[in-house]
Coordinates of C-alpha atoms in Angstrom, one line a residue:
X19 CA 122.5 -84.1 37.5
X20 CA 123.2 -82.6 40.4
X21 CA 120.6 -79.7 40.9
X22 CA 117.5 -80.5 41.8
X23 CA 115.3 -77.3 40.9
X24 CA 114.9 -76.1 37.3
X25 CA 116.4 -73.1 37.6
X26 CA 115.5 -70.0 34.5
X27 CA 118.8 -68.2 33.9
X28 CA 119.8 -65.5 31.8
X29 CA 122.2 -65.9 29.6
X30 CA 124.7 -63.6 27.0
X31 CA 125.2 -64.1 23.2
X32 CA 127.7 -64.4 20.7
X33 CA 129.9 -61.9 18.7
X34 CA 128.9 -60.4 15.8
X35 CA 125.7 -61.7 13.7
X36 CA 122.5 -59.7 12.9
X37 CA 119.2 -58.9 13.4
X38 CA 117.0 -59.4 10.6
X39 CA 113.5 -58.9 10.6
X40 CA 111.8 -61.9 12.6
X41 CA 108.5 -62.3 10.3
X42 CA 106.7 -65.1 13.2
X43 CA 103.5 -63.0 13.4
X44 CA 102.4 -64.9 9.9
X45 CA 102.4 -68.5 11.7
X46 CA 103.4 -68.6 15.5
X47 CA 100.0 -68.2 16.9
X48 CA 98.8 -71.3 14.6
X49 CA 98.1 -74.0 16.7
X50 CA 99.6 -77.4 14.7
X51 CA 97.2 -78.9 12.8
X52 CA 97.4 -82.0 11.6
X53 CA 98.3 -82.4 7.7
X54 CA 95.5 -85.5 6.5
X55 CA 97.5 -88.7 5.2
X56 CA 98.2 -88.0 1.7
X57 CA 97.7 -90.7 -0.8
X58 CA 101.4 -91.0 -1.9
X59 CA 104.5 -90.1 0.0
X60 CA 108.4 -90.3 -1.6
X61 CA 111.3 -91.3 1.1
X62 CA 114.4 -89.8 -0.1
X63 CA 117.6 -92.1 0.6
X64 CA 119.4 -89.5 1.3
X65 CA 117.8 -87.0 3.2
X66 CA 120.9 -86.8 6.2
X67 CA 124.4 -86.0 6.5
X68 CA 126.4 -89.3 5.6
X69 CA 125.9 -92.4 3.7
X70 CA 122.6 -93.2 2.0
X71 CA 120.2 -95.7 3.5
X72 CA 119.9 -99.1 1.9
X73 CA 116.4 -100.3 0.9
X74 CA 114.8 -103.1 2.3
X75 CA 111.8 -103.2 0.1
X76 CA 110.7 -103.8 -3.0
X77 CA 108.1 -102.9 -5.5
X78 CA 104.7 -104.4 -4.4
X79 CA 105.6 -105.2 -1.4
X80 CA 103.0 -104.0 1.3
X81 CA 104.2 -101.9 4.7
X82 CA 102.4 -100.9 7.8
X83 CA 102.8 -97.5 9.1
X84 CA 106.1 -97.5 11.1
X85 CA 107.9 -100.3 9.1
X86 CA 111.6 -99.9 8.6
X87 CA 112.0 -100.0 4.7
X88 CA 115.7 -98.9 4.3
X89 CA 118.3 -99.8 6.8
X90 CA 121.7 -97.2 7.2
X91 CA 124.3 -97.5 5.4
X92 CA 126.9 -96.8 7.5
X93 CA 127.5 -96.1 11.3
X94 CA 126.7 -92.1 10.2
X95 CA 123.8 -92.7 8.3
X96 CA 119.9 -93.3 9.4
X97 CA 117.1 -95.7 8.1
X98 CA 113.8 -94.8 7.1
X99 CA 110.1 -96.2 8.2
X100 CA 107.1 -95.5 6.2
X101 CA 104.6 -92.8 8.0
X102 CA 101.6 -94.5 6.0
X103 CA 100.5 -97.8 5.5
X104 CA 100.6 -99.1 1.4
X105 CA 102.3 -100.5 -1.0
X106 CA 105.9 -99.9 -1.9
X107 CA 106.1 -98.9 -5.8
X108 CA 109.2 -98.9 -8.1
X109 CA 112.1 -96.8 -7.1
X110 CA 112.5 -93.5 -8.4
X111 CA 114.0 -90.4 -8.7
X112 CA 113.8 -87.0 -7.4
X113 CA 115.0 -83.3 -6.9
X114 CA 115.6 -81.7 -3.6
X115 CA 115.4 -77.9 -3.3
X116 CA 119.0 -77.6 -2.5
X117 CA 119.2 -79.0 -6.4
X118 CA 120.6 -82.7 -5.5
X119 CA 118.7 -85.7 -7.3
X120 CA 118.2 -89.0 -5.0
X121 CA 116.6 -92.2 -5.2
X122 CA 113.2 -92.1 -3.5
X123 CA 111.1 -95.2 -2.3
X124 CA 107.6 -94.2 -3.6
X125 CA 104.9 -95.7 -0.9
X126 CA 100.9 -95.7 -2.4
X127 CA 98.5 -95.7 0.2
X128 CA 96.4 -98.4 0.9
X129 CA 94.4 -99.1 3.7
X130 CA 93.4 -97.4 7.1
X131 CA 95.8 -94.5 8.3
X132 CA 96.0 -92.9 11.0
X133 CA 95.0 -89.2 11.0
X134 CA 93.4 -86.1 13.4
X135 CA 93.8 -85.9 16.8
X136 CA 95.1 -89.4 17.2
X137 CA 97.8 -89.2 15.0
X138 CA 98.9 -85.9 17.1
X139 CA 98.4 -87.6 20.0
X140 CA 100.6 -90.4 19.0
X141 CA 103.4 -88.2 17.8
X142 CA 103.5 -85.6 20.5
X143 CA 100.1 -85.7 22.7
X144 CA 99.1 -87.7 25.6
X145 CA 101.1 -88.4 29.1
X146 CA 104.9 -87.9 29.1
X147 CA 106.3 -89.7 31.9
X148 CA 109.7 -89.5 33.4
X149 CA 109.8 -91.8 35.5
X150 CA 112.6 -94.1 35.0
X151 CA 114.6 -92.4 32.8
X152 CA 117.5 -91.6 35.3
X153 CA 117.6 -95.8 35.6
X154 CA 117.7 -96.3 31.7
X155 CA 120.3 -97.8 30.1
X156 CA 122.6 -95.4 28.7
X157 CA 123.7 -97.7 25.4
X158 CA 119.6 -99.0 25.0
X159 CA 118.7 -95.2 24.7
X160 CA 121.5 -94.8 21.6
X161 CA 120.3 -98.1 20.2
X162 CA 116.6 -96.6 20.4
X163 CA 117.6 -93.1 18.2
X164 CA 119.5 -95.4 15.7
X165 CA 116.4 -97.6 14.8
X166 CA 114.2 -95.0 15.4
X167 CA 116.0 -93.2 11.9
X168 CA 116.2 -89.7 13.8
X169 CA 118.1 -87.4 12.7
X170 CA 118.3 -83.8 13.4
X171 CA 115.5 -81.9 12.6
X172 CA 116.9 -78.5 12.7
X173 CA 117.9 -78.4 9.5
X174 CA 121.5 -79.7 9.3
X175 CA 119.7 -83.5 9.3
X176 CA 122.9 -85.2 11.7
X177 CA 122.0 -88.8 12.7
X178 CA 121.5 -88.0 16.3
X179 CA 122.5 -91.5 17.4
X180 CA 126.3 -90.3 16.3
X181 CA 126.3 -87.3 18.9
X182 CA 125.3 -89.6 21.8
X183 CA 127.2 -92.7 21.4
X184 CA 129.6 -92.2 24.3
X185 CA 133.2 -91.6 24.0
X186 CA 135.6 -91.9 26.4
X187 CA 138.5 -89.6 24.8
X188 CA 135.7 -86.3 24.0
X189 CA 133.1 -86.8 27.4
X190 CA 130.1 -84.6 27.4
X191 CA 129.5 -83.4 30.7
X192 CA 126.6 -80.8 29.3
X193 CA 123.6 -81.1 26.7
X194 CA 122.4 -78.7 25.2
X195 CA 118.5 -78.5 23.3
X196 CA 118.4 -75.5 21.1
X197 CA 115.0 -73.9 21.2
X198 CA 116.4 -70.5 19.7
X199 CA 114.5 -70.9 16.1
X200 CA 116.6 -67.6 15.2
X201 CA 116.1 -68.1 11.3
X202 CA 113.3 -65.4 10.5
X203 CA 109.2 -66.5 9.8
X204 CA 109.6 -70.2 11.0
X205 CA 108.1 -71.4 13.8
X206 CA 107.9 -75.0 14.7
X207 CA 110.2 -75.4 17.3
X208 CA 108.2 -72.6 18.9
X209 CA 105.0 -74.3 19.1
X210 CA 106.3 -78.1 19.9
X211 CA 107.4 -76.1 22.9
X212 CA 104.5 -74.4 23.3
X213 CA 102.2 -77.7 22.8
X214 CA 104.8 -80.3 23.7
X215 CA 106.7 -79.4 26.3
X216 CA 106.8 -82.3 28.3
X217 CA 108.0 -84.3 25.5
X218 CA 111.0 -82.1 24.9
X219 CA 111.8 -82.4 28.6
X220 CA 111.3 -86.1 28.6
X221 CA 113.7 -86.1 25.4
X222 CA 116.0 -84.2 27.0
X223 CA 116.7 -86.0 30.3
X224 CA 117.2 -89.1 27.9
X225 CA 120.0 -88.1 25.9
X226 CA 121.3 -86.3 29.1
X227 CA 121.1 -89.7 30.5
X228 CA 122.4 -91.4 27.2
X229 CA 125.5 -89.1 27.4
X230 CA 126.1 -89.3 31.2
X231 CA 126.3 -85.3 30.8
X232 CA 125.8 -83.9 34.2
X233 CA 124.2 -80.7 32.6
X234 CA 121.5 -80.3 30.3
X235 CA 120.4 -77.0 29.4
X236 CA 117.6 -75.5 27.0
X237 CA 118.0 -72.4 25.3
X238 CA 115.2 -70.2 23.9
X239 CA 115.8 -66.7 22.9
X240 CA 114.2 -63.9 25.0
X241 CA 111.7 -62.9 22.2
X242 CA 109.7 -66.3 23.2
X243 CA 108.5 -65.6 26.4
X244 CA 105.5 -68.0 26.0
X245 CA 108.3 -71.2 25.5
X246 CA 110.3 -70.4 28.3
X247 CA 107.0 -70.2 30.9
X248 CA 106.1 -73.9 29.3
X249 CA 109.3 -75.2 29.5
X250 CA 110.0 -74.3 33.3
X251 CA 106.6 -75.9 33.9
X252 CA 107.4 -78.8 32.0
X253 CA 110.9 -79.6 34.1
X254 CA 109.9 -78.6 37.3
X255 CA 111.9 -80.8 39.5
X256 CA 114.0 -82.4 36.8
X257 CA 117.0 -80.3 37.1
X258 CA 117.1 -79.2 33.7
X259 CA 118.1 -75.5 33.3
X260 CA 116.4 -73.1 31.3
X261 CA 118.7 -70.4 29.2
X262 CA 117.2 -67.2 28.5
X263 CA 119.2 -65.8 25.4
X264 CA 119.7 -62.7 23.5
X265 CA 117.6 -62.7 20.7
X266 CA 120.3 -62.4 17.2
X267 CA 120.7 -64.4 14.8
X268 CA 122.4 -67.3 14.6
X269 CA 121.9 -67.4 18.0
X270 CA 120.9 -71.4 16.8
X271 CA 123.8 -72.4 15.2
X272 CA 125.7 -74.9 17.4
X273 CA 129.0 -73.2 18.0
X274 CA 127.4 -69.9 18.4
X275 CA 125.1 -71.6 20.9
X276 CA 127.6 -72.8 23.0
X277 CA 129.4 -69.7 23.4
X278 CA 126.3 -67.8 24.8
X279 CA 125.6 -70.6 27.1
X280 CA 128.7 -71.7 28.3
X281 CA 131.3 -69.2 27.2
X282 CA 133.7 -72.2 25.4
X283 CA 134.8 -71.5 22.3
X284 CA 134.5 -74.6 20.1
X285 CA 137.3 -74.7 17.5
X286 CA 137.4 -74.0 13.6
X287 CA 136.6 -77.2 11.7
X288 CA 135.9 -78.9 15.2
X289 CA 132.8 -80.2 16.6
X290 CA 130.8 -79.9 19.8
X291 CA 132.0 -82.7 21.3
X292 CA 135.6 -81.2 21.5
X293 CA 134.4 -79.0 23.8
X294 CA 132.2 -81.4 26.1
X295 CA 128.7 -80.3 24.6
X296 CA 126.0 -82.2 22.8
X297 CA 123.4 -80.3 21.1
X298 CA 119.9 -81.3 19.6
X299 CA 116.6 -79.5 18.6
X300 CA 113.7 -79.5 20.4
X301 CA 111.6 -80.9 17.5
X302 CA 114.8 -83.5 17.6
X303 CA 114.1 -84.0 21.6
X304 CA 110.9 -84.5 21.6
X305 CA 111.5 -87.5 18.7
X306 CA 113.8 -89.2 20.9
X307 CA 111.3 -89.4 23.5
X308 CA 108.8 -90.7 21.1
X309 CA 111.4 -93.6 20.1
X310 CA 112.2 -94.2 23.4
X311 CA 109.4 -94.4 25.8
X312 CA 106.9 -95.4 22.7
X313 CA 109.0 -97.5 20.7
X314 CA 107.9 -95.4 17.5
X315 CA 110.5 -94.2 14.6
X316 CA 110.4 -90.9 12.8
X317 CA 108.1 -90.7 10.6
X318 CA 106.3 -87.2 10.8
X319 CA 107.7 -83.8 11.7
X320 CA 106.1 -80.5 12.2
X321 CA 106.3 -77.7 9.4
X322 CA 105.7 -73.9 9.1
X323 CA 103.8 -72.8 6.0
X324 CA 104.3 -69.2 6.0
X325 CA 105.1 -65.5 4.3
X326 CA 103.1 -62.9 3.0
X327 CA 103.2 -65.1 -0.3
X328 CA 101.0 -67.8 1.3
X329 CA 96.9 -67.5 2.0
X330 CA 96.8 -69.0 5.0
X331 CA 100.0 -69.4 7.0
X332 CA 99.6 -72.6 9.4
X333 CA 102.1 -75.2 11.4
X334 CA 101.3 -78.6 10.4
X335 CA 102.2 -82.0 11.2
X336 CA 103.4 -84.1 8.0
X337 CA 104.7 -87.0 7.1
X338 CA 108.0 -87.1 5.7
X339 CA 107.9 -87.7 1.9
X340 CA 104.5 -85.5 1.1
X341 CA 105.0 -83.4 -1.8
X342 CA 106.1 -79.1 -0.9
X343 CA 102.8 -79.0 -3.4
X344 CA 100.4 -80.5 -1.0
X345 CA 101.3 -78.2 1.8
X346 CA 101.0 -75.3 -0.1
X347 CA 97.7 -76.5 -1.5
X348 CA 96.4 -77.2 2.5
X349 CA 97.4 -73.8 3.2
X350 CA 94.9 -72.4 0.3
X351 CA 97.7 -71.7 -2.4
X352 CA 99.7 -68.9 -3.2
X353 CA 98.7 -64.9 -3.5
X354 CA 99.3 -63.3 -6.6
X355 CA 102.0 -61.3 -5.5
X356 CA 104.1 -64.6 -4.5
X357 CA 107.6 -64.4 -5.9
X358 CA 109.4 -66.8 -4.4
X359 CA 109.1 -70.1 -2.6
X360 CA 112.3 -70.9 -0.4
X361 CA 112.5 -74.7 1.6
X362 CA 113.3 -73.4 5.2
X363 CA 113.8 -69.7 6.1
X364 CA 115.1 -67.0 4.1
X365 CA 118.6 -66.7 5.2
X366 CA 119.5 -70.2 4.9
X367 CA 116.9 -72.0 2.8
X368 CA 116.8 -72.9 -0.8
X369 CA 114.4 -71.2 -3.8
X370 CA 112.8 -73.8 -5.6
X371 CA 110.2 -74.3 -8.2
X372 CA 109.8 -78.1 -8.0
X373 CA 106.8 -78.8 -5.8
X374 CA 106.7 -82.0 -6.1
X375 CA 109.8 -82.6 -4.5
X376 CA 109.0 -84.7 -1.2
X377 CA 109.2 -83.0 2.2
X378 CA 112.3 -84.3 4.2
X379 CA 113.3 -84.9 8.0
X380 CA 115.1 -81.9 7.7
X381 CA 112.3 -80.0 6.3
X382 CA 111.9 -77.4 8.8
X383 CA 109.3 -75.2 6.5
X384 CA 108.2 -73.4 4.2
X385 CA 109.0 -69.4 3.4
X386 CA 106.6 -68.1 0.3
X387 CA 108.3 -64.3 -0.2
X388 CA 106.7 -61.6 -2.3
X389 CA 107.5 -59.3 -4.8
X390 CA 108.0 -56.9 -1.9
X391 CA 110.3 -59.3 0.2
X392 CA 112.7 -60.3 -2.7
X393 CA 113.0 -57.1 -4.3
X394 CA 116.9 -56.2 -4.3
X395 CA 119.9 -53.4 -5.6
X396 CA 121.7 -54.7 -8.7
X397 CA 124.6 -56.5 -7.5
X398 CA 128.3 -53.9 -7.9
X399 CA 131.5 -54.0 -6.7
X400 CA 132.9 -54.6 -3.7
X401 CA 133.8 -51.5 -1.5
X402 CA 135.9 -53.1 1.4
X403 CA 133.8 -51.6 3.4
X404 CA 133.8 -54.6 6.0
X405 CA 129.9 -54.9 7.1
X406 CA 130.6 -58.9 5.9
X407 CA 133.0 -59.2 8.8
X408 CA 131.7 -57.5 11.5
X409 CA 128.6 -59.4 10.3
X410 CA 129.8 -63.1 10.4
X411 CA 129.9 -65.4 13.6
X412 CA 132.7 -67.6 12.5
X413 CA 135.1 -64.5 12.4
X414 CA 135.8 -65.0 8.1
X415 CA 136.6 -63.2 5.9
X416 CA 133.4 -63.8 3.2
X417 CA 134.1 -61.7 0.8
X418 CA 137.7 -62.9 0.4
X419 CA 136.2 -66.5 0.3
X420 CA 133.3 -65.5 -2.5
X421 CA 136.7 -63.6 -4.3
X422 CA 138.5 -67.1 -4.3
X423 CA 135.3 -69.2 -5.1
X424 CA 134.3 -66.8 -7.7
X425 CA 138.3 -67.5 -9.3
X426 CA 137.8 -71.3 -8.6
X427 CA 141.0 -70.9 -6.6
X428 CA 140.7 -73.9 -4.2
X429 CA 143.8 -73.6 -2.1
X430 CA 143.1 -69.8 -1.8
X431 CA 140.0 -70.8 -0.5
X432 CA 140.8 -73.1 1.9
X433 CA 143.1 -70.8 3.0
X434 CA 140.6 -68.5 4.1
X435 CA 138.7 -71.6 6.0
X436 CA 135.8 -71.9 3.5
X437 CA 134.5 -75.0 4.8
X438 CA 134.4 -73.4 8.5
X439 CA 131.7 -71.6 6.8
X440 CA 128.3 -73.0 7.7
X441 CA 125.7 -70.8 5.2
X442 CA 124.3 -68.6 7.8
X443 CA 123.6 -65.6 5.6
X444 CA 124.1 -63.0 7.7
X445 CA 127.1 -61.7 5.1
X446 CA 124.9 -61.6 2.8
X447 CA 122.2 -59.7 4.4
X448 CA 124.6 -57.0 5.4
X449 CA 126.2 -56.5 2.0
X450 CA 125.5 -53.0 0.5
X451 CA 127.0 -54.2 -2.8
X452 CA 124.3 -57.3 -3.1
X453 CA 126.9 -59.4 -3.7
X454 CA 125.4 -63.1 -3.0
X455 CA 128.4 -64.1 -1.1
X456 CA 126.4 -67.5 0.8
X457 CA 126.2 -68.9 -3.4
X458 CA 129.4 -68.1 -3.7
X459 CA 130.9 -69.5 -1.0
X460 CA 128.5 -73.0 -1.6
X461 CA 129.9 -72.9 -5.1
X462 CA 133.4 -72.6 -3.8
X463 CA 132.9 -75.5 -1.2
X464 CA 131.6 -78.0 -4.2
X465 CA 134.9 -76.7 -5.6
X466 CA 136.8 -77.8 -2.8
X467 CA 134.7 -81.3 -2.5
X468 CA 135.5 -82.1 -6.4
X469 CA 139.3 -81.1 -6.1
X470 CA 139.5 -84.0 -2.9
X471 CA 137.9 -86.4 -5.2
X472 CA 140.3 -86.6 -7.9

């Protein structure tokens, strides 16, 4: 890196998207609280883009908190460790809220776990140094995120080892961490950066390091004040630039990211890398710098519980595989007027009713809406009117797509570049016929997935 001062710059934003609501007064001034060890947890196989991991357990055997117990199954794909110490029951099966059944390795506690203060400590707390990381070894950093299992934790669940394994054709010369957390009511990114900030820093300069980017850049939307004072104290010295963005959403989507920060335009169905950009999550930073300088894989992540459905809205550290039923339980259950319980936010999560369904790395929270928040219009016709396309970041056409999907026309709909669409929502937030063009357009992309198979 060539500067030498972290500098705190403003930034522009993207065309089109919305503004919806925010909703972070419910959980953002929740401190994270520690979730206590559960007595069973459920480790999908497939909880990342890619191939599924391979187990490397069996029933009865025992496991220590941290043990690898499924290896990856391919270069993009990510193994799991257990976040408790027990013993390894018979595989299983379960439901995801985005409706997909998987093979789960059910782990029963047994034995002393690690809890309170000292698991936060261990996960984010204590001393974050940075010295040495500039002398690291670029490929030993990679290595560390592959065994470590991480993935990212923003949501889309990428294995993050895949972004930073150097390539000589596509160089990155900037990384990006995204601290936007633009989807409305969550807030975990905002207080890893407000209790954690060295360890995003310390993340940060190691994939920087790992990608031999000469750049690395956070970017928090201007509503979060707070995250931007603790992040320029955090990287004093290091170089590292703070961006102060717009606040509009999906200011955190990748490609709409890049565009406010560095003005490049990354292309339809292309990636970052085409462009010479990396990007991770904070909560996905401050993992790597867990793996790295601690030698510790992913096991826990930190959560919102939130909504004006929920009793007491809190930010908790969890460990992956606790049921969606225990955190809602920790939070003091539902209100009476809860309607709706959504995995994630409320423009791109997924309803469920299932709480037993296990908590994944790319479990970013959970929404509890009322009657209030989900009451709607009866869905009518279309009336051209055009708020869809103004409205989307990707510059599609949704309600052409929705059309097509809705005819099970899968040429027309790749026509229209359905799979450039990435689910934001804001289409549907901004139709006045209550059309649910994001379902739609997800039915339409299984659609296109089937028709390649056969």
């Amino acid at each position: 890196m060539a500067a030498t001062q972290t500098k705190t710059v403003q930034k522009g934003t993207f065309a089109h998207g919305v503004h919806p609501p925010e909703h972070k007064e419910f959980s953002e001034d929740r401190p994270i609280e520690v979730m206590p060890s559960p007595a069973k947890v459920m480790l999908p196989l497939l909880q990342h883009v890619g191939a599924p991991s391979v187990p490397v357990v069996k029933a009865k055997d025992a496991v220590a908190a941290g043990d690898m117990i499924s290896k990856g199954g391919a270069f993009v794909s990510a193994p799991l460790h257990a976040p408790i110490a027990g013993k390894v029951l018979k595989l299983a099966v379960s439901t995801l809220p985005n409706a997909r059944h998987v093979q789960v390795v059910p782990i029963k506690a047994d034995g002393e776990q690690l809890e309170g203060q000292a698991l936060f400590d261990d996960v984010l707390g204590g001393e974050w140094s940075y010295d040495g990381i500039a002398q690291r070894d670029p490929q030993d950093i990679t290595d560390a995120i592959a065994a470590a299992g991480i993935v990212g934790l923003g949501g889309a669940a990428f294995p993050t080892h895949v972004k930073y394994t150097r390539n000589d054709e596509k160089p990155v010369d900037t990384v990006l961490i995204n601290g936007c957390e633009c989807e409305p009511f969550l807030t975990p990114d905002y207080r890893v950066m407000l209790e954690a900030p060295r360890a995003v820093v310390a993340g940060s300069l190691l994939v920087g390091r790992a990608a031999g980017a000469r750049t690395i850049i956070i970017g928090v939307e201007n509503n979060k004040p707070r995250a931007v004072e603790a992040l320029r104290d955090a990287a004093a010295g290091t170089g590292i630039q703070i961006a102060v963005l717009k606040t509009k959403y999906p200011q955190g989507s990748e490609k709409q990211l890049i565009m406010a920060v560095l003005k490049r335009a990354t292309p339809m169905g292309g990636l970052p890398l085409d462009v010479g950009v990396a990007v991770s999550n904070v909560g996905t930073a401050a993992a790597i710098a867990r793996a790295v300088l601690r030698g510790k894989p992913l096991t826990h992540r930190v959560v919102s519980i939130t909504g004006a459905g929920i009793r007491e809205p809190k930010n908790l550290l969890v460990p992956i595989g606790i049921s969606y039923g225990e955190l809602i339980d920790f939070c003091g259950g539902l209100k009476p007027e809860a309607a709706r319980i959504v995995s994630g936010g409320p423009m791109m999560g997924f309803a469920f009713a299932n709480l037993d369904a296990p908590v994944t790395k790319g479990t970013s929270g959970v929404t509890v809406l009322t009657d209030a928040d989900v009451r709607k219009a009866k869905e009518t016709n279309c009336i051209r009117c055009g708020r869809c396309v103004d409205a989307c970041p990707m510059g599609l056409v949704p309600t052409k797509i929705a059309l097509a999907a809705r005819a099970k026309d899968v040429d027309l709909s790749q026509r229209y570049h359905i799979m450039g669409c990435f689910e934001c929502g804001c289409c549907t937030f901004t139709c006045p016929a209550s059309i649910p063009l994001v379902q739609l357009i997800r039915t339409g992309k299984a659609q296109v997935i089937a028709s390649q198979r056969q």
